[in-house]
mmCIF file of C-alpha atoms and ligand atoms in Angstrom:
data_model
loop_
_atom_site.group_PDB
_atom_site.id
_atom_site.type_symbol
_atom_site.label_atom_id
_atom_site.label_comp_id
_atom_site.label_asym_id
_atom_site.label_seq_id
_atom_site.Cartn_x
_atom_site.Cartn_y
_atom_site.Cartn_z
ATOM 1 C CA MET A 21 -107.359 51.359 -37.508
ATOM 2 C CA SER A 22 -104.888 48.901 -35.717
ATOM 3 C CA SER A 23 -105.674 46.445 -33.225
ATOM 4 C CA ILE A 24 -104.790 46.927 -29.603
ATOM 5 C CA PHE A 25 -102.357 44.045 -30.022
ATOM 6 C CA SER A 26 -100.455 46.124 -32.797
ATOM 7 C CA LYS A 27 -100.482 49.183 -30.617
ATOM 8 C CA ILE A 28 -98.878 46.787 -27.710
ATOM 9 C CA ILE A 29 -96.534 45.399 -30.406
ATOM 10 C CA GLN A 30 -95.443 48.938 -31.323
ATOM 11 C CA GLY A 31 -95.379 49.826 -27.639
ATOM 12 C CA GLU A 32 -97.941 52.438 -27.945
ATOM 13 C CA ILE A 33 -99.919 50.270 -25.230
ATOM 14 C CA PRO A 34 -97.984 49.072 -22.116
ATOM 15 C CA SER A 35 -97.573 45.094 -21.911
ATOM 16 C CA TYR A 36 -95.816 42.252 -19.729
ATOM 17 C CA LYS A 37 -93.263 41.417 -22.497
ATOM 18 C CA ILE A 38 -92.311 37.773 -22.273
ATOM 19 C CA ALA A 39 -90.440 37.039 -25.489
ATOM 20 C CA GLU A 40 -90.048 38.725 -29.447
ATOM 21 C CA THR A 41 -88.626 38.006 -32.640
ATOM 22 C CA GLU A 42 -88.520 39.557 -35.891
ATOM 23 C CA ASP A 43 -92.398 38.036 -36.410
ATOM 24 C CA PHE A 44 -93.798 37.578 -33.639
ATOM 25 C CA TYR A 45 -94.577 38.714 -29.903
ATOM 26 C CA ALA A 46 -95.699 37.337 -26.528
ATOM 27 C CA PHE A 47 -97.047 39.167 -23.411
ATOM 28 C CA LEU A 48 -99.130 38.354 -20.337
ATOM 29 C CA ASP A 49 -102.696 38.260 -20.926
ATOM 30 C CA ILE A 50 -104.183 41.018 -18.765
ATOM 31 C CA ASN A 51 -107.274 38.894 -17.404
ATOM 32 C CA PRO A 52 -105.302 35.698 -17.065
ATOM 33 C CA LEU A 53 -106.936 32.278 -16.267
ATOM 34 C CA ALA A 54 -103.802 30.869 -14.670
ATOM 35 C CA LYS A 55 -100.366 32.607 -13.487
ATOM 36 C CA GLY A 56 -98.643 32.768 -16.365
ATOM 37 C CA HIS A 57 -101.260 33.207 -19.010
ATOM 38 C CA THR A 58 -99.526 34.102 -22.197
ATOM 39 C CA LEU A 59 -100.831 35.218 -25.592
ATOM 40 C CA CYS A 60 -98.404 34.860 -28.540
ATOM 41 C CA VAL A 61 -99.186 36.672 -31.701
ATOM 42 C CA PRO A 62 -97.768 37.212 -34.904
ATOM 43 C CA LYS A 63 -96.771 41.120 -35.890
ATOM 44 C CA LYS A 64 -98.624 40.972 -38.967
ATOM 45 C CA GLU A 65 -102.067 41.837 -38.240
ATOM 46 C CA VAL A 66 -104.510 39.150 -39.304
ATOM 47 C CA ASP A 67 -107.898 38.576 -37.807
ATOM 48 C CA TYR A 68 -108.796 35.076 -38.030
ATOM 49 C CA ILE A 69 -105.629 32.580 -37.343
ATOM 50 C CA PHE A 70 -106.750 30.287 -40.642
ATOM 51 C CA ASP A 71 -106.485 32.794 -42.685
ATOM 52 C CA LEU A 72 -102.822 33.242 -41.933
ATOM 53 C CA ASP A 73 -100.199 32.393 -44.763
ATOM 54 C CA ASP A 74 -98.718 29.115 -44.057
ATOM 55 C CA ASP A 75 -95.272 30.466 -43.060
ATOM 56 C CA THR A 76 -96.941 32.615 -40.523
ATOM 57 C CA LEU A 77 -98.992 30.117 -39.206
ATOM 58 C CA SER A 78 -96.277 27.387 -38.711
ATOM 59 C CA GLY A 79 -94.003 30.199 -37.273
ATOM 60 C CA LEU A 80 -96.582 31.017 -34.649
ATOM 61 C CA HIS A 81 -96.571 27.559 -33.558
ATOM 62 C CA LEU A 82 -93.153 27.405 -33.243
ATOM 63 C CA PHE A 83 -92.736 30.148 -31.278
ATOM 64 C CA SER A 84 -95.600 29.302 -29.366
ATOM 65 C CA LYS A 85 -93.928 25.949 -28.453
ATOM 66 C CA ARG A 86 -90.478 27.993 -27.259
ATOM 67 C CA VAL A 87 -92.600 30.348 -25.102
ATOM 68 C CA ALA A 88 -94.498 27.356 -23.744
ATOM 69 C CA LYS A 89 -91.083 25.481 -22.616
ATOM 70 C CA ALA A 90 -90.106 28.782 -20.994
ATOM 71 C CA LEU A 91 -93.175 29.118 -19.029
ATOM 72 C CA GLU A 92 -93.194 25.250 -17.916
ATOM 73 C CA THR A 93 -89.829 25.483 -16.303
ATOM 74 C CA CYS A 94 -90.772 28.916 -14.266
ATOM 75 C CA ILE A 95 -94.552 28.138 -13.460
ATOM 76 C CA THR A 96 -95.828 25.584 -11.469
ATOM 77 C CA CYS A 97 -98.489 23.515 -13.541
ATOM 78 C CA LYS A 98 -99.769 20.238 -14.762
ATOM 79 C CA ARG A 99 -98.791 21.500 -18.446
ATOM 80 C CA VAL A 100 -99.108 24.380 -20.720
ATOM 81 C CA GLY A 101 -102.786 24.375 -22.133
ATOM 82 C CA VAL A 102 -103.095 26.104 -25.853
ATOM 83 C CA LEU A 103 -106.288 27.753 -26.956
ATOM 84 C CA VAL A 104 -107.286 29.884 -29.668
ATOM 85 C CA ILE A 105 -110.919 31.713 -29.586
ATOM 86 C CA GLY A 106 -110.236 35.162 -30.923
ATOM 87 C CA THR A 107 -113.547 36.574 -30.702
ATOM 88 C CA GLU A 108 -112.452 39.738 -28.373
ATOM 89 C CA VAL A 109 -109.579 40.672 -30.241
ATOM 90 C CA PRO A 110 -109.654 40.737 -34.150
ATOM 91 C CA HIS A 111 -105.704 39.954 -34.160
ATOM 92 C CA THR A 112 -104.808 36.193 -34.287
ATOM 93 C CA HIS A 113 -103.460 35.252 -30.774
ATOM 94 C CA VAL A 114 -102.649 31.892 -29.193
ATOM 95 C CA HIS A 115 -103.318 31.429 -25.219
ATOM 96 C CA LEU A 116 -100.718 29.769 -23.786
ATOM 97 C CA ILE A 117 -102.083 28.570 -20.190
ATOM 98 C CA PRO A 118 -100.093 27.032 -17.504
ATOM 99 C CA PHE A 119 -103.080 25.076 -15.832
ATOM 100 C CA GLN A 120 -103.243 23.244 -12.981
ATOM 101 C CA HIS A 121 -106.683 21.864 -13.009
ATOM 102 C CA GLU A 122 -108.505 21.534 -16.327
ATOM 103 C CA ALA A 123 -111.347 24.297 -15.460
ATOM 104 C CA GLN A 124 -108.511 26.948 -16.056
ATOM 105 C CA MET A 125 -108.505 26.038 -19.604
ATOM 106 C CA ALA A 126 -112.220 27.490 -19.890
ATOM 107 C CA ILE A 127 -112.232 31.235 -21.495
ATOM 108 C CA THR A 128 -115.333 31.936 -19.357
ATOM 109 C CA SER A 129 -114.205 30.615 -15.822
ATOM 110 C CA LEU A 130 -113.335 33.425 -13.724
ATOM 111 C CA LYS A 131 -110.144 35.169 -14.232
ATOM 112 C CA LEU A 132 -107.862 35.665 -11.563
ATOM 113 C CA LYS A 133 -106.557 38.862 -9.990
ATOM 114 C CA VAL A 134 -102.881 39.238 -10.346
ATOM 115 C CA GLU A 135 -101.347 42.470 -9.054
ATOM 116 C CA LYS A 136 -98.689 44.742 -11.231
ATOM 117 C CA GLU A 137 -95.809 43.644 -9.205
ATOM 118 C CA GLU A 138 -96.455 39.892 -9.261
ATOM 119 C CA MET A 139 -97.127 40.517 -13.028
ATOM 120 C CA GLU A 140 -93.536 42.153 -13.590
ATOM 121 C CA GLU A 141 -92.181 39.375 -11.372
ATOM 122 C CA ILE A 142 -93.490 36.441 -13.743
ATOM 123 C CA ALA A 143 -92.705 38.494 -16.939
ATOM 124 C CA LYS A 144 -89.118 38.926 -16.143
ATOM 125 C CA LYS A 145 -88.780 35.324 -14.745
ATOM 126 C CA VAL A 146 -90.216 33.781 -18.128
ATOM 127 C CA SER A 147 -88.434 36.313 -20.602
ATOM 128 C CA ASP A 148 -85.230 35.550 -18.911
ATOM 129 C CA LYS A 149 -85.479 31.917 -19.228
ATOM 130 C CA PHE A 150 -86.740 32.326 -22.917
ATOM 131 C CA LEU A 151 -83.538 34.437 -23.810
ATOM 132 C CA GLU A 152 -81.541 31.633 -21.886
ATOM 133 C CA MET A 153 -83.099 28.709 -23.657
ATOM 134 C CA ASN A 154 -82.973 30.376 -27.090
HETATM 135 P P1 LIG B 17 -110.211 35.948 -27.293
HETATM 136 O O1 LIG B 17 -110.058 37.251 -28.449
HETATM 137 O O2 LIG B 17 -108.835 35.106 -27.415
HETATM 138 O O3 LIG B 17 -111.375 35.782 -26.705
HETATM 139 O O4 LIG B 17 -109.589 36.592 -25.898
HETATM 140 C C1 LIG B 17 -108.558 37.837 -26.068
HETATM 141 C C2 LIG B 17 -107.681 37.772 -24.869
HETATM 142 O O5 LIG B 17 -107.063 38.862 -24.611
HETATM 143 C C3 LIG B 17 -108.122 37.676 -23.358
HETATM 144 O O6 LIG B 17 -107.897 36.805 -22.964
HETATM 145 C C4 LIG B 17 -108.090 39.224 -23.063
HETATM 146 O O7 LIG B 17 -107.964 39.025 -21.277
HETATM 147 C C5 LIG B 17 -107.047 39.589 -23.558
HETATM 148 N N1 LIG B 17 -106.719 41.268 -23.816
HETATM 149 C C6 LIG B 17 -107.436 41.758 -24.284
HETATM 150 N N2 LIG B 17 -107.137 43.135 -24.246
HETATM 151 C C7 LIG B 17 -105.864 43.154 -23.421
HETATM 152 C C8 LIG B 17 -105.055 44.064 -23.648
HETATM 153 O O8 LIG B 17 -104.794 45.053 -23.604
HETATM 154 N N3 LIG B 17 -103.507 43.809 -22.938
HETATM 155 C C9 LIG B 17 -103.396 42.334 -22.696
HETATM 156 N N4 LIG B 17 -102.276 42.087 -22.067
HETATM 157 N N5 LIG B 17 -104.659 41.578 -22.965
HETATM 158 C C10 LIG B 17 -105.578 42.092 -23.070
#
């Protein structure tokens, strides 16, 4: 059975898309720790990040860097933090979190309630910036 992230990549489930390449996809986390919290995923469905082949693993990090550069120009933050956990969704994903306070990097912290309109606004701003920078 396809993971929820494969369904998002295939457009079967909607997402606030940030960026897409042939091999990778980025979209806003539905329960963000900070505004602009983004997930970067390989289209190839592999549960555990360290089971990825070397090209996909390095490609995922380079893609995440490009997304982070777009995020940090659009969202006011101290810096973009990187987190990999993967216990909830068995499809490798890198969390990019534009944090203002270190506590926002804890996955157990309270999630923000961001309205649909604002999620759409953030996604448009960051995805436009990603296209402009790449
Ligand atoms: P992890 O597996 O790294 O613990 O966390 C999975 C992350 O995926 C969580 O931050 C959760 O909010 C996010 N997530 C789970 N289901 C969906 C979904 O359907 N759409 C989006 N955009 N994010 C999701």
